[in-house]
């Protein structure tokens, strides 16, 4: 069933272009508008939404964090993202105008299920973004937007993550369309960028694995890794850190690059591997320069720099010891490609150590207890 791959994780990473494509497919009509007839929430209710709270655990929560940046930008309503177990037991403010978006690959995560039950009891509508047809979470939600990533077997979530971001983006653009928050042209342009992403992920899969494999060999003896990013690169950093701890059992920490001088830089010592997610749009994106200055700071303290950056980024070439390249794309689309080399790195490092990448110790594919 592994279709020639030596692990499900490897196979599932290579299915990411198809996962994004299938999640987009059928949700765009001939005029290029988003059609979400499948989502059984009344247009009036959707239009009335004045706050979104995204809930999930682990990787699903990071997909939610990515979506926050995009949806707030497009729809201009506040989006909060919260770990489902924290949300459930803190008396959250919920009204009938709050849309709760529950993200879950398995659809059986008990923490997320308990949180969505709580939200519905308070009168909020719940929309599930789920990869498993007919699972408990979509069954108990008011509406569901399925990710069509196909079954995910490896415990470490990979293709579900990119499909979750895609589905959340479709939801965000749909709300923007409905509320007239963004000009039609901008929505169409954004959809075009989204439609181009499967090809760009494919480019990463076609060109970057040898680089990643070399990096994994070079870093085999490292005891700890730091992952840093800003804006949508921040949740990607958290996801990269999670992958590496889950399957290679390496101590990792991910944080917002802007936090460096507020504490974490104290951890940086000679040879410490630090992974930076460098934003695209060099010259046009103020965050690019800020991340580069973070790189300079840790480099000056002897860190070993691994960067995910846009092809041809000269600033990164100057400082980084290892670079994983991304093809050009808008900032909001970059998580869909940037996560790929980080997933591959975790997998290669785990394989090198002789671990079972599909079934890491102590973890279950779906966590059905609170
Ligand atoms: O099935 P779910 O998406 O609800 O699962 C949520 C988390 O348990 C899951 O993403 C977990 O963090 C993965 N093992 C990450 O690789």
PDB file of C-alpha atoms and ligand atoms in Angstrom, residues 57-60 103-107 109 155-157 164 242-243 246 367, ligand 1:
ATOM      1  CA  UNK A  57      -4.599  20.452  18.306  1.00  0.00           C
ATOM      2  CA  UNK A  58      -1.035  19.965  17.125  1.00  0.00           C
ATOM      3  CA  UNK A  59      -0.563  20.351  13.408  1.00  0.00           C
ATOM      4  CA  UNK A  60      -4.228  21.267  12.870  1.00  0.00           C
ATOM      5  CA  UNK A 103      -9.806  21.659  12.211  1.00  0.00           C
ATOM      6  CA  UNK A 104      -9.023  17.952  12.464  1.00  0.00           C
ATOM      7  CA  UNK A 105      -7.479  15.414  10.140  1.00  0.00           C
ATOM      8  CA  UNK A 106      -8.972  12.381  11.857  1.00  0.00           C
ATOM      9  CA  UNK A 107     -12.211  13.991  12.970  1.00  0.00           C
ATOM     10  CA  UNK A 109      -9.729  14.090  18.388  1.00  0.00           C
ATOM     11  CA  UNK A 155       1.312   9.441  12.664  1.00  0.00           C
ATOM     12  CA  UNK A 156       3.127  12.629  11.690  1.00  0.00           C
ATOM     13  CA  UNK A 157       0.633  14.738   9.804  1.00  0.00           C
ATOM     14  CA  UNK A 164      -6.194  22.225   5.873  1.00  0.00           C
ATOM     15  CA  UNK A 242       6.856  19.567  16.044  1.00  0.00           C
ATOM     16  CA  UNK A 243       7.749  17.222  13.159  1.00  0.00           C
ATOM     17  CA  UNK A 246       7.710  13.764  17.015  1.00  0.00           C
ATOM     18  CA  UNK A 367      -6.046  10.974  20.181  1.00  0.00           C
TER      19      UNK A 367
HETATM   20  O1  LIG B   1      -6.615  14.313  13.747  1.00  0.00           O
HETATM   21  P1  LIG B   1      -6.316  15.705  14.240  1.00  0.00           P
HETATM   22  O2  LIG B   1      -5.954  16.623  13.099  1.00  0.00           O
HETATM   23  O3  LIG B   1      -7.390  16.280  15.079  1.00  0.00           O
HETATM   24  O4  LIG B   1      -5.026  15.544  15.136  1.00  0.00           O
HETATM   25  C1  LIG B   1      -4.504  16.628  15.838  1.00  0.00           C
HETATM   26  C2  LIG B   1      -3.134  16.310  16.390  1.00  0.00           C
HETATM   27  O5  LIG B   1      -3.197  15.230  17.276  1.00  0.00           O
HETATM   28  C3  LIG B   1      -2.146  15.978  15.281  1.00  0.00           C
HETATM   29  O6  LIG B   1      -2.028  17.001  14.330  1.00  0.00           O
HETATM   30  C4  LIG B   1      -0.755  15.679  15.851  1.00  0.00           C
HETATM   31  O7  LIG B   1      -0.199  16.841  16.383  1.00  0.00           O
HETATM   32  C5  LIG B   1       0.100  15.047  14.760  1.00  0.00           C
HETATM   33  N1  LIG B   1       0.734  13.862  15.245  1.00  0.00           N
HETATM   34  C6  LIG B   1       1.112  16.010  14.199  1.00  0.00           C
HETATM   35  O8  LIG B   1       1.989  15.418  13.299  1.00  0.00           O
END
